[in-house]
Amino acid sequence: MKTRNKVFSLLFFLLSAALFAQNAKITGIVLDENNKPVEGVNVSYQSKSSVTNFNGFYVIEIPSNQKVVLVYTHISLKRITATFELKPKEVLDYNPIMSSKNEQLEDVVITSSRKRVQGIISIDTEVVRKVPSLSGGVEGIIKTLQGVTSNTELSSQYSVRGGNYDENLVYVNEIEVYRPFLVRSGQQEGLSFTNTDLIQNIDFSAGGFQAKYGDKMSSVLDITYRKPTKFGASMEASMLGGSVSAEGISKNKKWSAITGIRYRDNSLLVNSQETQSNYKPTFTDVQTNINFNANKKLQFSFLGNISQNKYSYQPLTRQTNFGTLSNPIALQVFYEGQEKDQYQTYFGAFKTNYIANETSTYKVITSAYHTQEQEHFDIDAAYYLGEIDTNFGSETFGNVTYNRAIGSQLNHARNDLDAVILNGEVKGNHNFKKKFQLDWGIKYTHESIRDRIVEWEALNDSGFNVNPPSVPPRDDPYPPAYSGPLTPYQNVRALNFVDINRFSGYVQWSKKANLGDHQLWLNAGVRAQNWLVSGAAITDVKSQTVFSPRAQVSLKPDWKKDMLFRFSTGFYYQPPFYRELRDQFGTVNPEVKAQKSIHFVLSNDYNFIMWNRPFKLVSEAYYKSMSDINTYTLENVRIRYRANNDAVAYAYGFDCRLNGAFVPGTESWFSFGYMKTEEDQNGRGYIARPTDQLLKFGILFQDYMPNIPNVKLYLNLTYNTGLPGGSPSYADAYQYQSRLRDYRRADVGFSYLFTEKNNERPEGHWLKKFNDLSLGFEIYNMFNNQNAITNTWVRDAYTRSQYGIPNYMTTRVFNVKLTARL
């Protein structure tokens, strides 16, 4: 009887375990030390095992709520192990790197993703290098993410959830970086600061970020350059320019360095635009990241950059067709003159990292940024409005049959700017295990600006000078009611010497806890900044201070489905930078207040398995209430502020992104965003802000040919509904509320990898010297869509009307690219 009871008890125990035990899953891609997928890796735990496929992809189930050691073995690579402890039904993405030379020194313990809890998006650096993008670099991929929009392919600038280009933070190695002040069009930019050949990690947050990040209202892009572990080199050459980089480490492993040189030429792109021109740009830069490990506790690093952009532009002619099908109109412009711009920037930063003990780490960061910029041009444009022949049977169908000279425009500028920005910062991190984490920082910034603006515009309609709106109107071409002196239509002259001193700091507390069987992450912090504007002709200005409390709560329920819920809120003040202090007439207003935005972000992060591959769906609803708004006009990428804090605004919307291995071994994503943002100036009623982008769709897709796996396909597709067309800087925005046409763009790239099967080649084969050797063919704007970024405003004296002429961007362009990595 006792024996029977024991047997029943044992059967009951086994049956209960079978019924109630829940497993977790681990998926990922196994890479070699050159970041190439490895086929045939055996992933095992006790009696369970999985083998990576051609793309290095694997899936394996493990028991939940216990420590599990996975072993990764390969016939030609050194074995590695990793320890996991996952919740029931949790799905974790883990991509180990296997080395051919060195044994793993110790086990890697994998816990819950910190970035997932914070709502940070991580981007694979290989995706950035391979996916075609006209602007190049990280920003080209950022524009495909949820909440991010951009209607200019030649610029690295982007808008996030209704903010403008100046509202985005960019860090490299925890050091804030800046962009030139005087750039007014994307084709002048050339290169963004970040060099993709040097990057190791890319993190992005579209709002609701923690207090440790700086004082901007919209987003954070946080980039880390890699520390070399061996010698390496890379080269890229295309019809748009090229780059080379080299990295290495000393024999004693204390010194390491990586350096990159880039050259960019946008002639191929600009020559595809409607304006025919002589265009001679040269955009070059050199960057280096040097690291020194004094010992296990003390490390030093230096980040340096020298950039020179020379922009020589001589427009010749332009023809733009607009209007309706029944009444098409052509604008023809004939130019004389030229533009010569130059931007030279120098940047250097020293960083010291000291590990005091197991719980405390301290960092000291100093940086200096110096930019010298000039914008000189004299361009005379004579423009004509023409009637287009719409008779299908006519020999002149589609051509201009009648032209009416309606005037000319003369633009002159002699703008020069010299700016120096110095930073000194101390940061601390205290990680009290099983209790909480404390982060804090103190920073001093000094900004010295020397700015001269001499810029005017003269308009002539049918032989009559057009006075500015401030002068009584004339009845041209009839006898004038005004007989005063000739006056430029716009005339901005200013000489500003401005110094800004800032003190800022933050403290934040983070804790992981349990709420019953659920996991809970808490974060709370506050930022503060005090600043004072001084300089020539600036007197009796008091310093200003703002405080920005912020909080995040993340909850991972003990559900079968791997879901995470997150709520973020806080105050996001943006103390004015120099450009925000200067109004459209060049006058500096030192008492401009910090713009304020209150964020409310509710998110859901869902990991799941589909087609036996990992996927992630992230959904976010947000609302931003904004006050003390510094309104502005947008001309291409140049922002002209009114420096008056006379508006309130709001933005709300919904974003989602589905990403995963739609094709085994690759990552692709589909993003969607809905947004509405409006502002109310001086109680006059709400109107659309210049960045009011109602709908956004983005697709980044990677694939390969099954029968020819050496051939890879990369697709970058964007669709945005039309932005407001903008208004002249002197005009009332309430009278200009028309919208541009929708933005539609598809860039596609094909790449043939010569090194795809290097693992199968014998030693000594010439291709074994390369980690990557590929030849690519890219098509930008594949469907040749006409996308406009802003309007040019043309005045007709006879009809007394102003026409908004779209400024169309690049048409279809082909490019060939060769890439090699050692």
Short mmCIF file of N, CA, C and O in Angstrom, two decimals, residues 174 227 292-301 350-356 361-365 427 429:
data_model
loop_
_atom_site.label_atom_id
_atom_site.label_comp_id
_atom_site.label_asym_id
_atom_site.label_seq_id
_atom_site.Cartn_x
_atom_site.Cartn_y
_atom_site.Cartn_z
N GLU A 174 29.25 60.02 -24.76
CA GLU A 174 28.70 60.83 -23.67
C GLU A 174 29.05 62.31 -23.78
O GLU A 174 28.87 63.06 -22.83
N LYS A 227 36.15 50.64 -29.12
CA LYS A 227 37.54 50.53 -28.67
C LYS A 227 38.15 49.32 -29.36
O LYS A 227 37.73 48.19 -29.12
N PHE A 292 43.44 55.00 -23.54
CA PHE A 292 44.59 54.55 -22.75
C PHE A 292 44.10 53.97 -21.44
O PHE A 292 43.41 54.66 -20.67
N ASN A 293 44.43 52.70 -21.19
CA ASN A 293 44.08 52.04 -19.94
C ASN A 293 45.29 52.06 -19.02
O ASN A 293 46.21 51.25 -19.17
N ALA A 294 45.28 52.99 -18.07
CA ALA A 294 46.40 53.08 -17.13
C ALA A 294 46.45 51.84 -16.25
O ALA A 294 47.53 51.30 -15.98
N ASN A 295 45.31 51.40 -15.77
CA ASN A 295 45.18 50.17 -14.99
C ASN A 295 43.72 49.75 -15.03
O ASN A 295 42.92 50.32 -15.78
N LYS A 296 43.36 48.79 -14.19
CA LYS A 296 41.99 48.29 -14.23
C LYS A 296 40.98 49.31 -13.74
O LYS A 296 39.79 49.20 -14.03
N LYS A 297 41.45 50.31 -13.00
CA LYS A 297 40.53 51.29 -12.43
C LYS A 297 40.51 52.62 -13.16
O LYS A 297 39.54 53.38 -13.04
N LEU A 298 41.53 52.93 -13.94
CA LEU A 298 41.66 54.27 -14.51
C LEU A 298 41.87 54.18 -16.02
O LEU A 298 42.81 53.52 -16.49
N GLN A 299 40.97 54.83 -16.76
CA GLN A 299 41.08 54.88 -18.22
C GLN A 299 40.93 56.33 -18.71
O GLN A 299 40.18 57.11 -18.12
N PHE A 300 41.66 56.63 -19.79
CA PHE A 300 41.60 57.94 -20.41
C PHE A 300 41.24 57.77 -21.89
O PHE A 300 41.59 56.77 -22.52
N SER A 301 40.56 58.77 -22.44
CA SER A 301 40.24 58.73 -23.87
C SER A 301 40.20 60.14 -24.43
O SER A 301 39.95 61.12 -23.71
N PHE A 350 38.38 65.36 -23.87
CA PHE A 350 39.10 64.41 -23.02
C PHE A 350 38.12 63.82 -22.02
O PHE A 350 37.31 64.55 -21.43
N LYS A 351 38.25 62.51 -21.80
CA LYS A 351 37.37 61.83 -20.86
C LYS A 351 38.20 60.92 -19.96
O LYS A 351 39.04 60.15 -20.43
N THR A 352 37.95 61.03 -18.66
CA THR A 352 38.62 60.19 -17.67
C THR A 352 37.58 59.36 -16.95
O THR A 352 36.56 59.89 -16.49
N ASN A 353 37.83 58.05 -16.89
CA ASN A 353 36.91 57.12 -16.24
C ASN A 353 37.64 56.44 -15.08
O ASN A 353 38.66 55.78 -15.28
N TYR A 354 37.11 56.62 -13.86
CA TYR A 354 37.76 56.06 -12.66
C TYR A 354 36.78 55.15 -11.94
O TYR A 354 35.70 55.59 -11.52
N ILE A 355 37.15 53.87 -11.81
CA ILE A 355 36.33 52.89 -11.09
C ILE A 355 36.84 52.84 -9.66
O ILE A 355 37.87 52.19 -9.37
N ALA A 356 36.15 53.51 -8.76
CA ALA A 356 36.63 53.60 -7.38
C ALA A 356 36.52 52.26 -6.66
O ALA A 356 37.45 51.85 -5.94
N THR A 361 31.58 54.60 -9.77
CA THR A 361 32.39 54.98 -10.92
C THR A 361 32.25 56.49 -11.13
O THR A 361 31.16 57.04 -11.01
N TYR A 362 33.36 57.15 -11.44
CA TYR A 362 33.37 58.60 -11.64
C TYR A 362 33.96 58.92 -13.01
O TYR A 362 34.88 58.24 -13.48
N LYS A 363 33.42 59.98 -13.64
CA LYS A 363 33.89 60.40 -14.96
C LYS A 363 34.09 61.91 -14.97
O LYS A 363 33.28 62.65 -14.42
N VAL A 364 35.17 62.33 -15.62
CA VAL A 364 35.46 63.74 -15.83
C VAL A 364 35.58 63.97 -17.33
O VAL A 364 36.38 63.30 -18.00
N ILE A 365 34.78 64.88 -17.86
CA ILE A 365 34.74 65.13 -19.30
C ILE A 365 34.95 66.61 -19.57
O ILE A 365 34.25 67.46 -18.98
N LYS A 427 30.73 63.40 -13.55
CA LYS A 427 29.59 62.50 -13.42
C LYS A 427 29.93 61.36 -12.47
O LYS A 427 31.08 60.93 -12.38
N ASN A 429 28.38 57.47 -10.81
CA ASN A 429 27.42 56.36 -10.86
C ASN A 429 27.67 55.46 -9.66
O ASN A 429 28.80 55.01 -9.44
#
